[in-house]
PDB file of C-alpha atoms in Angstrom:
ATOM      1  CA  MET C   1       0.000   0.000   0.000  1.00 59.00           C
ATOM      2  CA  SER C   2       2.861   2.369   0.705  1.00 68.00           C
ATOM      3  CA  ILE C   3       4.119   1.908  -2.872  1.00 68.00           C
ATOM      4  CA  VAL C   4       0.785   3.143  -4.227  1.00 58.00           C
ATOM      5  CA  PHE C   5       0.724   6.062  -1.809  1.00 59.00           C
ATOM      6  CA  ASN C   6       4.299   7.004  -2.691  1.00 62.00           C
ATOM      7  CA  SER C   7       3.451   6.876  -6.390  1.00 62.00           C
ATOM      8  CA  LEU C   8       0.450   9.153  -5.878  1.00 59.00           C
ATOM      9  CA  THR C   9       2.347  11.663  -3.762  1.00 63.00           C
ATOM     10  CA  GLU C  10       5.683  11.672  -5.604  1.00 67.00           C
ATOM     11  CA  HIS C  11       4.871  10.953  -9.259  1.00 68.00           C
ATOM     12  CA  HIS C  12       1.430  12.491  -9.826  1.00 73.00           C
ATOM     13  CA  ASP C  13       0.282  16.089 -10.148  1.00 82.00           C
ATOM     14  CA  PHE C  14      -2.099  16.646  -7.230  1.00 84.00           C
ATOM     15  CA  ILE C  15      -4.643  18.661  -9.247  1.00 89.00           C
ATOM     16  CA  HIS C  16      -5.043  15.788 -11.723  1.00 85.00           C
ATOM     17  CA  ILE C  17      -5.784  13.395  -8.853  1.00 88.00           C
ATOM     18  CA  VAL C  18      -8.418  15.774  -7.458  1.00 89.00           C
ATOM     19  CA  ILE C  19     -10.037  16.155 -10.885  1.00 93.00           C
ATOM     20  CA  ALA C  20      -9.978  12.371 -11.407  1.00 91.00           C
ATOM     21  CA  VAL C  21     -11.747  11.810  -8.072  1.00 92.00           C
ATOM     22  CA  LEU C  22     -14.368  14.449  -8.923  1.00 95.00           C
ATOM     23  CA  VAL C  23     -14.977  12.877 -12.345  1.00 95.00           C
ATOM     24  CA  LEU C  24     -15.282   9.465 -10.689  1.00 93.00           C
ATOM     25  CA  GLY C  25     -17.867  10.750  -8.205  1.00 95.00           C
ATOM     26  CA  PHE C  26     -19.887  12.546 -10.881  1.00 96.00           C
ATOM     27  CA  SER C  27     -19.854   9.564 -13.250  1.00 94.00           C
ATOM     28  CA  LEU C  28     -20.816   7.209 -10.416  1.00 92.00           C
ATOM     29  CA  VAL C  29     -23.880   9.298  -9.539  1.00 95.00           C
ATOM     30  CA  CYS C  30     -24.865   9.574 -13.212  1.00 94.00           C
ATOM     31  CA  ALA C  31     -24.405   5.846 -13.789  1.00 92.00           C
ATOM     32  CA  LEU C  32     -26.492   4.925 -10.751  1.00 91.00           C
ATOM     33  CA  LEU C  33     -29.291   7.265 -11.815  1.00 93.00           C
ATOM     34  CA  VAL C  34     -29.328   5.848 -15.343  1.00 91.00           C
ATOM     35  CA  PHE C  35     -29.181   2.255 -14.035  1.00 88.00           C
ATOM     36  CA  GLN C  36     -32.032   2.933 -11.607  1.00 88.00           C
ATOM     37  CA  ARG C  37     -34.072   4.350 -14.470  1.00 88.00           C
ATOM     38  CA  GLY C  38     -33.537   1.087 -16.329  1.00 83.00           C
ATOM     39  CA  MET C  39     -34.670  -0.945 -13.355  1.00 82.00           C
ATOM     40  CA  ILE C  40     -37.964   0.944 -13.017  1.00 85.00           C
ATOM     41  CA  ASP C  41     -38.787   1.030 -16.747  1.00 81.00           C
ATOM     42  CA  ARG C  42     -41.721  -1.307 -17.394  1.00 78.00           C
ATOM     43  CA  SER C  43     -40.968  -2.178 -21.021  1.00 83.00           C
ATOM     44  CA  GLU C  44     -38.269  -4.731 -21.755  1.00 79.00           C
ATOM     45  CA  THR C  45     -36.867  -2.717 -24.683  1.00 82.00           C
ATOM     46  CA  GLY C  46     -36.788   0.512 -22.675  1.00 81.00           C
ATOM     47  CA  SER C  47     -35.188  -1.210 -19.711  1.00 83.00           C
ATOM     48  CA  ARG C  48     -32.532  -2.783 -21.936  1.00 85.00           C
ATOM     49  CA  ARG C  49     -31.705   0.610 -23.471  1.00 89.00           C
ATOM     50  CA  TRP C  50     -31.310   2.226 -20.058  1.00 88.00           C
ATOM     51  CA  VAL C  51     -29.058  -0.602 -18.865  1.00 87.00           C
ATOM     52  CA  ILE C  52     -26.892  -0.239 -21.997  1.00 89.00           C
ATOM     53  CA  ALA C  53     -26.740   3.517 -21.379  1.00 92.00           C
ATOM     54  CA  ALA C  54     -25.694   2.850 -17.772  1.00 91.00           C
ATOM     55  CA  GLY C  55     -22.876   0.632 -19.043  1.00 91.00           C
ATOM     56  CA  ILE C  56     -21.709   3.352 -21.400  1.00 94.00           C
ATOM     57  CA  VAL C  57     -21.808   6.018 -18.672  1.00 94.00           C
ATOM     58  CA  THR C  58     -20.003   3.743 -16.210  1.00 93.00           C
ATOM     59  CA  GLY C  59     -17.375   2.654 -18.738  1.00 94.00           C
ATOM     60  CA  LEU C  60     -16.586   6.184 -19.863  1.00 95.00           C
ATOM     61  CA  GLY C  61     -16.504   7.391 -16.254  1.00 95.00           C
ATOM     62  CA  VAL C  62     -14.015   4.715 -15.215  1.00 94.00           C
ATOM     63  CA  TRP C  63     -11.934   5.296 -18.346  1.00 95.00           C
ATOM     64  CA  ALA C  64     -11.944   9.097 -17.897  1.00 95.00           C
ATOM     65  CA  THR C  65     -10.915   8.763 -14.252  1.00 94.00           C
ATOM     66  CA  HIS C  66      -8.022   6.498 -15.180  1.00 91.00           C
ATOM     67  CA  PHE C  67      -6.939   8.643 -18.130  1.00 90.00           C
ATOM     68  CA  ILE C  68      -7.022  11.900 -16.141  1.00 91.00           C
ATOM     69  CA  ALA C  69      -4.833  10.285 -13.486  1.00 86.00           C
ATOM     70  CA  LEU C  70      -2.476   9.088 -16.246  1.00 84.00           C
ATOM     71  CA  LEU C  71      -2.228  12.625 -17.592  1.00 83.00           C
ATOM     72  CA  GLY C  72      -1.044  13.730 -14.157  1.00 84.00           C
ATOM     73  CA  TYR C  73       1.623  11.016 -13.974  1.00 79.00           C
ATOM     74  CA  GLN C  74       5.115  12.510 -14.032  1.00 78.00           C
ATOM     75  CA  PRO C  75       7.734   9.735 -14.047  1.00 75.00           C
ATOM     76  CA  GLY C  76      10.616  12.059 -14.944  1.00 77.00           C
ATOM     77  CA  PHE C  77      10.729  11.357 -18.671  1.00 79.00           C
ATOM     78  CA  PRO C  78       8.407  12.304 -21.571  1.00 83.00           C
ATOM     79  CA  ILE C  79       5.292  10.193 -22.111  1.00 81.00           C
ATOM     80  CA  LYS C  80       3.335   9.911 -25.353  1.00 86.00           C
ATOM     81  CA  PHE C  81      -0.167   8.549 -25.850  1.00 85.00           C
ATOM     82  CA  ASP C  82      -1.278   6.828 -29.038  1.00 91.00           C
ATOM     83  CA  ALA C  83      -4.751   8.008 -30.105  1.00 92.00           C
ATOM     84  CA  PHE C  84      -5.822   4.605 -31.446  1.00 96.00           C
ATOM     85  CA  VAL C  85      -4.741   2.715 -28.327  1.00 93.00           C
ATOM     86  CA  THR C  86      -6.382   5.354 -26.134  1.00 91.00           C
ATOM     87  CA  LEU C  87      -9.699   5.046 -27.984  1.00 93.00           C
ATOM     88  CA  MET C  88      -9.506   1.250 -27.893  1.00 95.00           C
ATOM     89  CA  SER C  89      -8.976   1.356 -24.127  1.00 94.00           C
ATOM     90  CA  ALA C  90     -12.153   3.427 -23.822  1.00 94.00           C
ATOM     91  CA  LEU C  91     -14.005   0.902 -25.981  1.00 96.00           C
ATOM     92  CA  VAL C  92     -12.802  -2.004 -23.833  1.00 96.00           C
ATOM     93  CA  ALA C  93     -13.968  -0.202 -20.670  1.00 94.00           C
ATOM     94  CA  VAL C  94     -17.377   0.560 -22.162  1.00 95.00           C
ATOM     95  CA  ILE C  95     -17.969  -2.975 -23.490  1.00 96.00           C
ATOM     96  CA  GLY C  96     -16.818  -4.568 -20.237  1.00 95.00           C
ATOM     97  CA  LEU C  97     -19.057  -2.412 -18.106  1.00 93.00           C
ATOM     98  CA  MET C  98     -22.005  -2.795 -20.462  1.00 93.00           C
ATOM     99  CA  ILE C  99     -21.700  -6.550 -19.916  1.00 93.00           C
ATOM    100  CA  ALA C 100     -21.403  -6.026 -16.155  1.00 92.00           C
ATOM    101  CA  THR C 101     -24.498  -3.805 -15.968  1.00 90.00           C
ATOM    102  CA  ALA C 102     -26.465  -6.270 -18.095  1.00 88.00           C
ATOM    103  CA  ILE C 103     -25.528  -9.066 -15.699  1.00 91.00           C
ATOM    104  CA  ALA C 104     -26.373  -6.880 -12.679  1.00 88.00           C
ATOM    105  CA  SER C 105     -29.760  -5.972 -14.108  1.00 85.00           C
ATOM    106  CA  ASN C 106     -30.735  -9.646 -14.476  1.00 81.00           C
ATOM    107  CA  GLY C 107     -29.742 -10.522 -10.895  1.00 60.00           C
TER     108      GLY C 107
END
């Protein structure tokens, strides 16, 4: 645990960490509201759409939190991000959390 704490305090810009936490909180609230909407929708098609939307909101929120924290990472040498890989990582997060919300909605 001390390795993680040292990394956050020594190798990350503090303002990026604060912004990442705020984005995480905002996206969590939005995702829960959208997911709840899906659970109370009476139609199967409407409910499915809301659950998919919740997965998208959750996936992009998790991805944005992680990416903002990465932008604040300062290891002491230049870092470059590849646009294609960055977009694919967002897609993986969205698909994974869409699957997770679909499973959660059926439980």
